[in-house]
Amino acid sequence: MSANYFGLAADAYTWALAGALGVGWAASLRLCPAWRRAGLWAVPMSLFGCVWLGFGVDFVLRFAILAYDSVTFGNATYRLANRPARVINDTLLLTVGFWMSLCIGFACGVRRRSSGPYRALTAVAPPAAMSSAPAVTVAASLCLLLAYGPIETVAALFTPLVTVGRLWTVPATLVWWEYLHTGKGSTLRWLVLLPGVLHAWFSPYREHLVLIVLVPFLAAVFAGRRFRLSTLALATAILLVVSTALIEVGRELAWSGKNMETALSDTGWNRWGEDPELSPWVKVVRRFHGLDSFLLTVDLVPSAFEHSDREVFLSSLTRGLVPRLLNPEKEGSTRALDFSQSIWVEDGAGSPAAIAPSMPGDLYEAGGPLYVLLGGLLWGLVVGLCDGWNKHTPPRIAAVVTAVFASSCAFSSERDFAHTVSTLIQTHLVMIAVALAMIGRTQIQRLRSGARAPTVVQSGRLGA
């Protein structure tokens, strides 16, 4: 490979696979449950749409960018440009297989005839939900403070506290939906976003920061508001640049204890005009490296690193269902750090940053191509079940469910399988448990007997 070649190695097979990936990904958009009545707005109205969007950015669009320049938009080295076309082709083939399996799993899971466990959410009377919003917001904030605050928390309590803290999205979405639908709750709508700000400060990751904007947006979409696509595209681009800057600087402030001037200098945000590689758009593009991780994994496993043979499927269930208090030895969320200290740096020297391994890459490292296909199928099935139940809920509840899981689904292509699935299970359990506690014994008995909750389904109006 010549020293001045920046793109990916490619042959005719590469472009055929890339074309198949792009066409298949675009065609799968019609799987969104609300596609026929909502068109493109079906994307933010379903969890599959969030997965679809994240996969498109991390793999489809990312391939086009790397094919043009894998050095500038990679990690400023020739490691991707020097990979042979065979590795690129194998990775693209596995990516196509992963997405096809995911779509098949989703198509099977989405065929639900009722709201399933989400009936507990619809059974909570709207007045009770609105009146409890401040209390839930305060409780979520306290849990986040206990989990991330200056006082060290027992390891077994960290995940439960964070899981409860994430539920700030429930009252926030309800309050914003009520405000956009009826005009009530104008003051409260800003207060319910404060736990999201806390979470983004203590845990400066892109999905936490974006969620602060995503909650009002999803509430607006489910309340019937529509925006010009050009305005939405511009707002999204601005959000990506701003969030990238805030996350980079925030990590320097929160994790390294640096002052603002030093943080801006070390991250390069105060001198990006001097170096094109420090420009905001380059920094944003480099943040989406799911395909990069997958390429390196396919090339180096098992030639340099053996398949780990981890039990990712059973682990996702045990991590989601069994608390650490009962199983202190259960696996933690360390895959990103492990990946950054092995495959990502190739020579095993290690890296202090946690690098996302990508879901298909994590599955391939664990068990090869079969794991990639099976993992895609199971993840699609899980997303399908959620969307299948959610399409039978009223708009306010559909907005809540989508907001709670939107960011984790959108970024699932970057994350490891077990962490993604277990987090989704844990959040479901806590969210439904809180709803059951609110509706009381009588309503629980009604739900068990199959009686409908006193809510007008899919009417766009609050139930009685």
GROMACS .gro file of C-alpha atoms in nm:
model
  464
    1MET     CA    1   0.000   0.000   0.000
    2SER     CA    2   0.142   0.337  -0.099
    3ALA     CA    3   0.220   0.580   0.180
    4ASN     CA    4  -0.009   0.850   0.037
    5TYR     CA    5  -0.319   0.628   0.013
    6PHE     CA    6  -0.567   0.720   0.284
    7GLY     CA    7  -0.874   0.509   0.202
    8LEU     CA    8  -0.955   0.142   0.259
    9ALA     CA    9  -0.823  -0.132   0.034
   10ALA     CA   10  -1.105  -0.245  -0.194
   11ASP     CA   11  -1.186  -0.467  -0.491
   12ALA     CA   12  -1.504  -0.538  -0.688
   13TYR     CA   13  -1.629  -0.768  -0.413
   14THR     CA   14  -1.585  -0.488  -0.158
   15TRP     CA   15  -1.806  -0.247  -0.349
   16ALA     CA   16  -2.067  -0.514  -0.412
   17LEU     CA   17  -2.086  -0.590  -0.041
   18ALA     CA   18  -2.093  -0.221   0.049
   19GLY     CA   19  -2.377  -0.168  -0.198
   20ALA     CA   20  -2.570  -0.462  -0.056
   21LEU     CA   21  -2.521  -0.327   0.295
   22GLY     CA   22  -2.643   0.019   0.201
   23VAL     CA   23  -2.945  -0.103   0.006
   24GLY     CA   24  -3.043  -0.356   0.273
   25TRP     CA   25  -3.009  -0.101   0.549
   26ALA     CA   26  -3.219   0.157   0.362
   27ALA     CA   27  -3.488  -0.099   0.273
   28SER     CA   28  -3.515  -0.218   0.634
   29LEU     CA   29  -3.648   0.123   0.734
   30ARG     CA   30  -3.994  -0.003   0.639
   31LEU     CA   31  -3.982  -0.241   0.935
   32CYS     CA   32  -4.051   0.052   1.170
   33PRO     CA   33  -4.398  -0.017   1.316
   34ALA     CA   34  -4.537   0.329   1.232
   35TRP     CA   35  -4.387   0.352   0.883
   36ARG     CA   36  -4.715   0.340   0.688
   37ARG     CA   37  -4.884   0.621   0.879
   38ALA     CA   38  -4.584   0.831   0.984
   39GLY     CA   39  -4.326   0.790   0.709
   40LEU     CA   40  -3.979   0.907   0.810
   41TRP     CA   41  -4.114   1.017   1.147
   42ALA     CA   42  -4.148   0.649   1.228
   43VAL     CA   43  -3.771   0.646   1.294
   44PRO     CA   44  -3.776   0.840   1.625
   45MET     CA   45  -4.110   0.679   1.718
   46SER     CA   46  -3.968   0.327   1.754
   47LEU     CA   47  -3.670   0.161   1.917
   48PHE     CA   48  -3.594  -0.018   1.591
   49GLY     CA   49  -3.571   0.324   1.428
   50CYS     CA   50  -3.313   0.424   1.689
   51VAL     CA   51  -3.115   0.104   1.624
   52TRP     CA   52  -3.148   0.162   1.249
   53LEU     CA   53  -3.015   0.515   1.276
   54GLY     CA   54  -2.723   0.420   1.500
   55PHE     CA   55  -2.622   0.128   1.279
   56GLY     CA   56  -2.639   0.348   0.971
   57VAL     CA   57  -2.403   0.604   1.121
   58ASP     CA   58  -2.163   0.353   1.277
   59PHE     CA   59  -2.135   0.115   0.981
   60VAL     CA   60  -2.297   0.233   0.656
   61LEU     CA   61  -2.194   0.597   0.665
   62ARG     CA   62  -1.872   0.509   0.844
   63PHE     CA   63  -1.765   0.280   0.559
   64ALA     CA   64  -1.814   0.560   0.307
   65ILE     CA   65  -1.604   0.795   0.520
   66LEU     CA   66  -1.324   0.543   0.576
   67ALA     CA   67  -1.323   0.445   0.209
   68TYR     CA   68  -1.249   0.808   0.133
   69ASP     CA   69  -0.994   0.873   0.411
   70SER     CA   70  -0.930   0.623   0.688
   71VAL     CA   71  -0.633   0.818   0.825
   72THR     CA   72  -0.772   1.166   0.890
   73PHE     CA   73  -1.111   1.033   1.001
   74GLY     CA   74  -0.968   0.725   1.172
   75ASN     CA   75  -0.703   0.766   1.439
   76ALA     CA   76  -0.442   0.951   1.229
   77THR     CA   77  -0.250   0.629   1.150
   78TYR     CA   78  -0.238   0.398   0.847
   79ARG     CA   79  -0.357   0.092   1.038
   80LEU     CA   80  -0.693   0.077   0.857
   81ALA     CA   81  -0.555   0.180   0.518
   82ASN     CA   82  -0.296  -0.099   0.541
   83ARG     CA   83  -0.556  -0.373   0.600
   84PRO     CA   84  -0.590  -0.600   0.293
   85ALA     CA   85  -0.912  -0.607   0.093
   86ARG     CA   86  -0.981  -0.958   0.224
   87VAL     CA   87  -1.025  -0.822   0.578
   88ILE     CA   88  -1.252  -0.543   0.456
   89ASN     CA   89  -1.463  -0.793   0.263
   90ASP     CA   90  -1.492  -1.036   0.553
   91THR     CA   91  -1.597  -0.754   0.783
   92LEU     CA   92  -1.857  -0.623   0.540
   93LEU     CA   93  -1.996  -0.973   0.486
   94LEU     CA   94  -2.032  -1.024   0.860
   95THR     CA   95  -2.188  -0.679   0.895
   96VAL     CA   96  -2.448  -0.766   0.631
   97GLY     CA   97  -2.517  -1.095   0.810
   98PHE     CA   98  -2.550  -0.922   1.145
   99TRP     CA   99  -2.800  -0.668   1.013
  100MET     CA  100  -3.004  -0.930   0.826
  101SER     CA  101  -3.022  -1.143   1.140
  102LEU     CA  102  -3.123  -0.842   1.346
  103CYS     CA  103  -3.403  -0.756   1.102
  104ILE     CA  104  -3.530  -1.116   1.102
  105GLY     CA  105  -3.532  -1.123   1.481
  106PHE     CA  106  -3.714  -0.791   1.492
  107ALA     CA  107  -3.977  -0.903   1.241
  108CYS     CA  108  -4.049  -1.206   1.460
  109GLY     CA  109  -4.058  -1.016   1.788
  110VAL     CA  110  -4.267  -0.716   1.682
  111ARG     CA  111  -4.580  -0.924   1.610
  112ARG     CA  112  -4.747  -0.862   1.946
  113ARG     CA  113  -5.122  -0.837   2.004
  114SER     CA  114  -5.116  -0.652   2.335
  115SER     CA  115  -4.905  -0.413   2.537
  116GLY     CA  116  -4.769  -0.703   2.747
  117PRO     CA  117  -4.581  -0.583   3.057
  118TYR     CA  118  -4.636  -0.222   2.952
  119ARG     CA  119  -4.997  -0.258   3.071
  120ALA     CA  120  -4.862  -0.171   3.415
  121LEU     CA  121  -4.748   0.165   3.276
  122THR     CA  122  -5.080   0.240   3.108
  123ALA     CA  123  -5.263   0.155   3.432
  124VAL     CA  124  -5.105   0.449   3.614
  125ALA     CA  125  -5.366   0.725   3.602
  126PRO     CA  126  -5.236   1.043   3.433
  127PRO     CA  127  -5.309   1.268   3.737
  128ALA     CA  128  -5.114   1.030   3.962
  129ALA     CA  129  -4.827   1.016   3.715
  130MET     CA  130  -4.807   1.395   3.690
  131SER     CA  131  -4.835   1.451   4.065
  132SER     CA  132  -4.556   1.201   4.132
  133ALA     CA  133  -4.320   1.356   3.875
  134PRO     CA  134  -4.141   1.588   4.122
  135ALA     CA  135  -4.091   1.306   4.375
  136VAL     CA  136  -3.953   1.067   4.112
  137THR     CA  137  -3.725   1.343   3.980
  138VAL     CA  138  -3.586   1.407   4.328
  139ALA     CA  139  -3.543   1.033   4.393
  140ALA     CA  140  -3.359   0.987   4.063
  141SER     CA  141  -3.129   1.280   4.143
  142LEU     CA  142  -3.049   1.141   4.488
  143CYS     CA  143  -2.969   0.799   4.342
  144LEU     CA  144  -2.729   0.954   4.091
  145LEU     CA  145  -2.564   1.158   4.366
  146LEU     CA  146  -2.521   0.846   4.580
  147ALA     CA  147  -2.383   0.646   4.287
  148TYR     CA  148  -2.138   0.904   4.151
  149GLY     CA  149  -2.095   1.146   4.442
  150PRO     CA  150  -1.790   1.204   4.662
  151ILE     CA  151  -1.889   0.928   4.905
  152GLU     CA  152  -1.782   0.591   4.767
  153THR     CA  153  -2.075   0.355   4.713
  154VAL     CA  154  -2.073  -0.019   4.777
  155ALA     CA  155  -2.014  -0.193   4.442
  156ALA     CA  156  -2.328  -0.405   4.480
  157LEU     CA  157  -2.543  -0.090   4.505
  158PHE     CA  158  -2.391   0.105   4.217
  159THR     CA  159  -2.590  -0.053   3.934
  160PRO     CA  160  -2.928  -0.040   4.116
  161LEU     CA  161  -2.872   0.326   4.202
  162VAL     CA  162  -2.779   0.418   3.845
  163THR     CA  163  -3.072   0.217   3.707
  164VAL     CA  164  -3.317   0.406   3.928
  165GLY     CA  165  -3.139   0.730   3.843
  166ARG     CA  166  -3.193   0.668   3.472
  167LEU     CA  167  -3.567   0.671   3.529
  168TRP     CA  168  -3.562   1.051   3.538
  169THR     CA  169  -3.664   1.015   3.174
  170VAL     CA  170  -4.007   0.879   3.276
  171PRO     CA  171  -4.143   1.187   3.460
  172ALA     CA  172  -3.952   1.417   3.225
  173THR     CA  173  -4.118   1.269   2.916
  174LEU     CA  174  -4.462   1.270   3.079
  175VAL     CA  175  -4.429   1.634   3.185
  176TRP     CA  176  -4.305   1.745   2.844
  177TRP     CA  177  -4.576   1.546   2.664
  178GLU     CA  178  -4.843   1.700   2.889
  179TYR     CA  179  -4.705   2.049   2.829
  180LEU     CA  180  -4.690   2.006   2.451
  181HIS     CA  181  -5.031   1.839   2.442
  182THR     CA  182  -5.228   2.061   2.682
  183GLY     CA  183  -5.000   2.353   2.773
  184LYS     CA  184  -4.982   2.255   3.141
  185GLY     CA  185  -4.663   2.217   3.347
  186SER     CA  186  -4.467   2.502   3.190
  187THR     CA  187  -4.237   2.552   3.493
  188LEU     CA  188  -4.196   2.188   3.588
  189ARG     CA  189  -4.075   2.088   3.241
  190TRP     CA  190  -3.732   2.240   3.302
  191LEU     CA  191  -3.690   2.105   3.653
  192VAL     CA  192  -3.744   1.744   3.543
  193LEU     CA  193  -3.438   1.768   3.317
  194LEU     CA  194  -3.200   1.840   3.606
  195PRO     CA  195  -3.125   1.470   3.680
  196GLY     CA  196  -3.019   1.436   3.317
  197VAL     CA  197  -2.773   1.721   3.362
  198LEU     CA  198  -2.639   1.553   3.677
  199HIS     CA  199  -2.598   1.221   3.498
  200ALA     CA  200  -2.414   1.382   3.206
  201TRP     CA  201  -2.181   1.565   3.448
  202PHE     CA  202  -2.097   1.263   3.663
  203SER     CA  203  -2.082   1.024   3.367
  204PRO     CA  204  -1.973   1.233   3.065
  205TYR     CA  205  -2.078   1.010   2.779
  206ARG     CA  206  -2.249   1.120   2.461
  207GLU     CA  207  -2.567   0.917   2.514
  208HIS     CA  208  -2.631   1.077   2.853
  209LEU     CA  209  -2.587   1.432   2.727
  210VAL     CA  210  -2.792   1.382   2.411
  211LEU     CA  211  -3.078   1.237   2.615
  212ILE     CA  212  -3.141   1.579   2.774
  213VAL     CA  213  -3.241   1.707   2.429
  214LEU     CA  214  -3.393   1.380   2.313
  215VAL     CA  215  -3.661   1.370   2.586
  216PRO     CA  216  -3.836   1.696   2.484
  217PHE     CA  217  -3.795   1.606   2.116
  218LEU     CA  218  -3.957   1.263   2.151
  219ALA     CA  219  -4.235   1.407   2.366
  220ALA     CA  220  -4.303   1.658   2.089
  221VAL     CA  221  -4.307   1.392   1.817
  222PHE     CA  222  -4.550   1.170   2.007
  223ALA     CA  223  -4.764   1.475   2.088
  224GLY     CA  224  -4.808   1.526   1.714
  225ARG     CA  225  -4.553   1.800   1.652
  226ARG     CA  226  -4.356   1.788   1.329
  227PHE     CA  227  -4.045   1.979   1.223
  228ARG     CA  228  -3.890   2.059   0.888
  229LEU     CA  229  -3.633   1.794   0.803
  230SER     CA  230  -3.379   2.059   0.702
  231THR     CA  231  -3.416   2.227   1.043
  232LEU     CA  232  -3.388   1.892   1.216
  233ALA     CA  233  -3.073   1.801   1.022
  234LEU     CA  234  -2.909   2.133   1.109
  235ALA     CA  235  -3.004   2.098   1.476
  236THR     CA  236  -2.864   1.744   1.483
  237ALA     CA  237  -2.532   1.858   1.334
  238ILE     CA  238  -2.504   2.138   1.590
  239LEU     CA  239  -2.595   1.899   1.872
  240LEU     CA  240  -2.323   1.653   1.766
  241VAL     CA  241  -2.055   1.923   1.758
  242VAL     CA  242  -2.163   2.082   2.087
  243SER     CA  243  -2.201   1.747   2.266
  244THR     CA  244  -1.859   1.630   2.145
  245ALA     CA  245  -1.698   1.948   2.279
  246LEU     CA  246  -1.882   1.929   2.611
  247ILE     CA  247  -1.800   1.561   2.659
  248GLU     CA  248  -1.428   1.604   2.584
  249VAL     CA  249  -1.391   1.908   2.806
  250GLY     CA  250  -1.621   1.763   3.072
  251ARG     CA  251  -1.409   1.451   3.104
  252GLU     CA  252  -1.098   1.661   3.158
  253LEU     CA  253  -1.277   1.863   3.427
  254ALA     CA  254  -1.455   1.577   3.604
  255TRP     CA  255  -1.203   1.294   3.569
  256SER     CA  256  -0.868   1.473   3.557
  257GLY     CA  257  -0.949   1.768   3.782
  258LYS     CA  258  -0.814   2.021   3.533
  259ASN     CA  259  -0.929   2.381   3.512
  260MET     CA  260  -1.122   2.509   3.212
  261GLU     CA  261  -0.825   2.671   3.038
  262THR     CA  262  -0.612   2.358   3.063
  263ALA     CA  263  -0.900   2.136   2.955
  264LEU     CA  264  -0.964   2.347   2.644
  265SER     CA  265  -0.593   2.347   2.560
  266ASP     CA  266  -0.544   1.972   2.607
  267THR     CA  267  -0.848   1.884   2.396
  268GLY     CA  268  -0.758   2.136   2.126
  269TRP     CA  269  -1.094   2.314   2.121
  270ASN     CA  270  -0.930   2.656   2.166
  271ARG     CA  271  -0.693   2.613   1.870
  272TRP     CA  272  -0.880   2.404   1.613
  273GLY     CA  273  -0.827   2.674   1.351
  274GLU     CA  274  -0.452   2.602   1.359
  275ASP     CA  275  -0.483   2.231   1.281
  276PRO     CA  276  -0.749   2.081   1.047
  277GLU     CA  277  -0.745   1.756   1.245
  278LEU     CA  278  -0.867   1.947   1.550
  279SER     CA  279  -1.168   2.088   1.365
  280PRO     CA  280  -1.509   2.008   1.518
  281TRP     CA  281  -1.634   1.802   1.222
  282VAL     CA  282  -1.326   1.579   1.226
  283LYS     CA  283  -1.361   1.524   1.601
  284VAL     CA  284  -1.730   1.435   1.561
  285VAL     CA  285  -1.666   1.187   1.279
  286ARG     CA  286  -1.387   1.016   1.474
  287ARG     CA  287  -1.626   0.951   1.764
  288PHE     CA  288  -1.825   0.696   1.562
  289HIS     CA  289  -1.582   0.408   1.523
  290GLY     CA  290  -1.796   0.093   1.542
  291LEU     CA  291  -1.677  -0.025   1.200
  292ASP     CA  292  -1.314   0.051   1.292
  293SER     CA  293  -1.342  -0.173   1.598
  294PHE     CA  294  -1.505  -0.450   1.396
  295LEU     CA  295  -1.238  -0.435   1.122
  296LEU     CA  296  -0.957  -0.468   1.374
  297THR     CA  297  -1.133  -0.754   1.552
  298VAL     CA  298  -1.191  -0.953   1.232
  299ASP     CA  299  -0.827  -0.904   1.130
  300LEU     CA  300  -0.667  -0.986   1.466
  301VAL     CA  301  -0.896  -1.263   1.595
  302PRO     CA  302  -0.793  -1.541   1.605
  303SER     CA  303  -0.455  -1.469   1.438
  304ALA     CA  304  -0.321  -1.248   1.720
  305PHE     CA  305  -0.589  -1.290   1.988
  306GLU     CA  306  -0.780  -1.613   2.044
  307HIS     CA  307  -1.158  -1.625   2.059
  308SER     CA  308  -1.243  -1.575   2.425
  309ASP     CA  309  -1.537  -1.822   2.418
  310ARG     CA  310  -1.720  -1.597   2.665
  311GLU     CA  311  -2.080  -1.693   2.739
  312VAL     CA  312  -2.227  -1.364   2.620
  313PHE     CA  313  -2.587  -1.481   2.582
  314LEU     CA  314  -2.637  -1.638   2.923
  315SER     CA  315  -2.430  -1.361   3.080
  316SER     CA  316  -2.667  -1.097   2.946
  317LEU     CA  317  -2.956  -1.267   3.129
  318THR     CA  318  -2.776  -1.329   3.458
  319ARG     CA  319  -2.636  -0.975   3.467
  320GLY     CA  320  -2.982  -0.837   3.399
  321LEU     CA  321  -3.182  -1.056   3.637
  322VAL     CA  322  -2.948  -1.144   3.925
  323PRO     CA  323  -2.835  -0.852   4.146
  324ARG     CA  324  -2.472  -0.831   4.250
  325LEU     CA  325  -2.581  -0.866   4.613
  326LEU     CA  326  -2.678  -1.226   4.533
  327ASN     CA  327  -2.396  -1.291   4.287
  328PRO     CA  328  -2.086  -1.085   4.382
  329GLU     CA  329  -1.877  -1.263   4.118
  330LYS     CA  330  -2.092  -1.177   3.818
  331GLU     CA  331  -1.923  -1.010   3.523
  332GLY     CA  332  -1.891  -0.632   3.527
  333SER     CA  333  -1.904  -0.382   3.242
  334THR     CA  334  -1.536  -0.403   3.150
  335ARG     CA  335  -1.547  -0.503   2.783
  336ALA     CA  336  -1.468  -0.153   2.654
  337LEU     CA  337  -1.161  -0.126   2.877
  338ASP     CA  338  -1.047  -0.480   2.790
  339PHE     CA  339  -1.086  -0.403   2.419
  340SER     CA  340  -0.888  -0.079   2.448
  341GLN     CA  341  -0.599  -0.265   2.611
  342SER     CA  342  -0.579  -0.543   2.354
  343ILE     CA  343  -0.726  -0.539   2.003
  344TRP     CA  344  -0.758  -0.161   1.969
  345VAL     CA  345  -0.386  -0.105   2.031
  346GLU     CA  346  -0.282  -0.431   1.859
  347ASP     CA  347   0.048  -0.464   2.043
  348GLY     CA  348  -0.114  -0.516   2.381
  349ALA     CA  349   0.055  -0.211   2.533
  350GLY     CA  350  -0.277  -0.088   2.667
  351SER     CA  351  -0.468   0.238   2.653
  352PRO     CA  352  -0.614   0.443   2.938
  353ALA     CA  353  -0.932   0.519   2.740
  354ALA     CA  354  -1.226   0.278   2.721
  355ILE     CA  355  -1.299   0.209   2.353
  356ALA     CA  356  -1.633   0.059   2.247
  357PRO     CA  357  -1.578  -0.280   2.076
  358SER     CA  358  -1.901  -0.265   1.867
  359MET     CA  359  -2.173  -0.526   1.913
  360PRO     CA  360  -2.083  -0.745   1.611
  361GLY     CA  361  -1.714  -0.712   1.697
  362ASP     CA  362  -1.773  -0.816   2.056
  363LEU     CA  363  -1.978  -1.115   1.940
  364TYR     CA  364  -1.711  -1.214   1.686
  365GLU     CA  365  -1.437  -1.198   1.948
  366ALA     CA  366  -1.641  -1.424   2.175
  367GLY     CA  367  -1.735  -1.697   1.931
  368GLY     CA  368  -1.681  -1.612   1.567
  369PRO     CA  369  -1.931  -1.567   1.280
  370LEU     CA  370  -2.200  -1.786   1.435
  371TYR     CA  371  -2.210  -1.563   1.743
  372VAL     CA  372  -2.243  -1.256   1.519
  373LEU     CA  373  -2.550  -1.401   1.347
  374LEU     CA  374  -2.708  -1.539   1.663
  375GLY     CA  375  -2.642  -1.221   1.860
  376GLY     CA  376  -2.795  -1.008   1.586
  377LEU     CA  377  -3.102  -1.232   1.580
  378LEU     CA  378  -3.149  -1.217   1.959
  379TRP     CA  379  -3.094  -0.842   1.982
  380GLY     CA  380  -3.344  -0.788   1.701
  381LEU     CA  381  -3.592  -1.013   1.884
  382VAL     CA  382  -3.554  -0.812   2.206
  383VAL     CA  383  -3.604  -0.480   2.026
  384GLY     CA  384  -3.900  -0.630   1.840
  385LEU     CA  385  -4.069  -0.737   2.162
  386CYS     CA  386  -4.034  -0.386   2.305
  387ASP     CA  387  -4.169  -0.218   1.992
  388GLY     CA  388  -4.442  -0.480   1.956
  389TRP     CA  389  -4.572  -0.409   2.306
  390ASN     CA  390  -4.521  -0.036   2.277
  391LYS     CA  391  -4.733   0.002   1.963
  392HIS     CA  392  -5.038  -0.098   2.171
  393THR     CA  393  -4.987   0.176   2.431
  394PRO     CA  394  -5.130   0.531   2.427
  395PRO     CA  395  -4.902   0.805   2.289
  396ARG     CA  396  -4.788   0.936   2.628
  397ILE     CA  397  -4.670   0.587   2.735
  398ALA     CA  398  -4.520   0.514   2.394
  399ALA     CA  399  -4.321   0.836   2.430
  400VAL     CA  400  -4.199   0.731   2.776
  401VAL     CA  401  -4.085   0.384   2.668
  402THR     CA  402  -3.910   0.521   2.360
  403ALA     CA  403  -3.736   0.797   2.557
  404VAL     CA  404  -3.615   0.559   2.829
  405PHE     CA  405  -3.447   0.323   2.581
  406ALA     CA  406  -3.379   0.546   2.279
  407SER     CA  407  -3.018   0.635   2.354
  408SER     CA  408  -2.916   0.282   2.457
  409CYS     CA  409  -3.070   0.146   2.135
  410ALA     CA  410  -2.919   0.417   1.916
  411PHE     CA  411  -2.571   0.350   2.055
  412SER     CA  412  -2.614  -0.029   2.077
  413SER     CA  413  -2.408  -0.086   1.761
  414GLU     CA  414  -2.104   0.042   1.951
  415ARG     CA  415  -2.162  -0.144   2.278
  416ASP     CA  416  -2.097  -0.504   2.376
  417PHE     CA  417  -2.394  -0.742   2.361
  418ALA     CA  418  -2.416  -0.851   2.726
  419HIS     CA  419  -2.400  -0.497   2.866
  420THR     CA  420  -2.664  -0.368   2.622
  421VAL     CA  421  -2.914  -0.647   2.684
  422SER     CA  422  -2.861  -0.664   3.061
  423THR     CA  423  -2.907  -0.287   3.098
  424LEU     CA  424  -3.231  -0.304   2.903
  425ILE     CA  425  -3.358  -0.588   3.124
  426GLN     CA  426  -3.265  -0.408   3.447
  427THR     CA  427  -3.431  -0.085   3.341
  428HIS     CA  428  -3.749  -0.268   3.242
  429LEU     CA  429  -3.768  -0.446   3.577
  430VAL     CA  430  -3.725  -0.128   3.782
  431MET     CA  431  -3.959   0.079   3.565
  432ILE     CA  432  -4.241  -0.176   3.578
  433ALA     CA  433  -4.187  -0.237   3.951
  434VAL     CA  434  -4.230   0.136   4.019
  435ALA     CA  435  -4.547   0.139   3.809
  436LEU     CA  436  -4.691  -0.160   3.996
  437ALA     CA  437  -4.615   0.007   4.327
  438MET     CA  438  -4.805   0.316   4.214
  439ILE     CA  439  -5.121   0.145   4.087
  440GLY     CA  440  -5.184  -0.064   4.398
  441ARG     CA  441  -5.311  -0.414   4.465
  442THR     CA  442  -5.657  -0.372   4.312
  443GLN     CA  443  -5.527  -0.260   3.976
  444ILE     CA  444  -5.262  -0.534   3.976
  445GLN     CA  445  -5.540  -0.791   4.016
  446ARG     CA  446  -5.721  -0.632   3.721
  447LEU     CA  447  -5.407  -0.665   3.512
  448ARG     CA  448  -5.364  -1.029   3.611
  449SER     CA  449  -5.722  -1.104   3.510
  450GLY     CA  450  -5.658  -0.949   3.171
  451ALA     CA  451  -5.877  -0.643   3.225
  452ARG     CA  452  -5.788  -0.336   3.027
  453ALA     CA  453  -5.630  -0.041   3.202
  454PRO     CA  454  -5.856   0.267   3.211
  455THR     CA  455  -5.664   0.445   2.936
  456VAL     CA  456  -5.766   0.538   2.583
  457VAL     CA  457  -5.521   0.348   2.362
  458GLN     CA  458  -5.364   0.525   2.063
  459SER     CA  459  -5.604   0.816   2.088
  460GLY     CA  460  -5.341   1.079   2.149
  461ARG     CA  461  -5.530   1.192   2.461
  462LEU     CA  462  -5.478   1.126   2.826
  463GLY     CA  463  -5.693   0.847   2.964
  464ALA     CA  464  -5.945   0.889   3.241
   0.00000   0.00000   0.00000
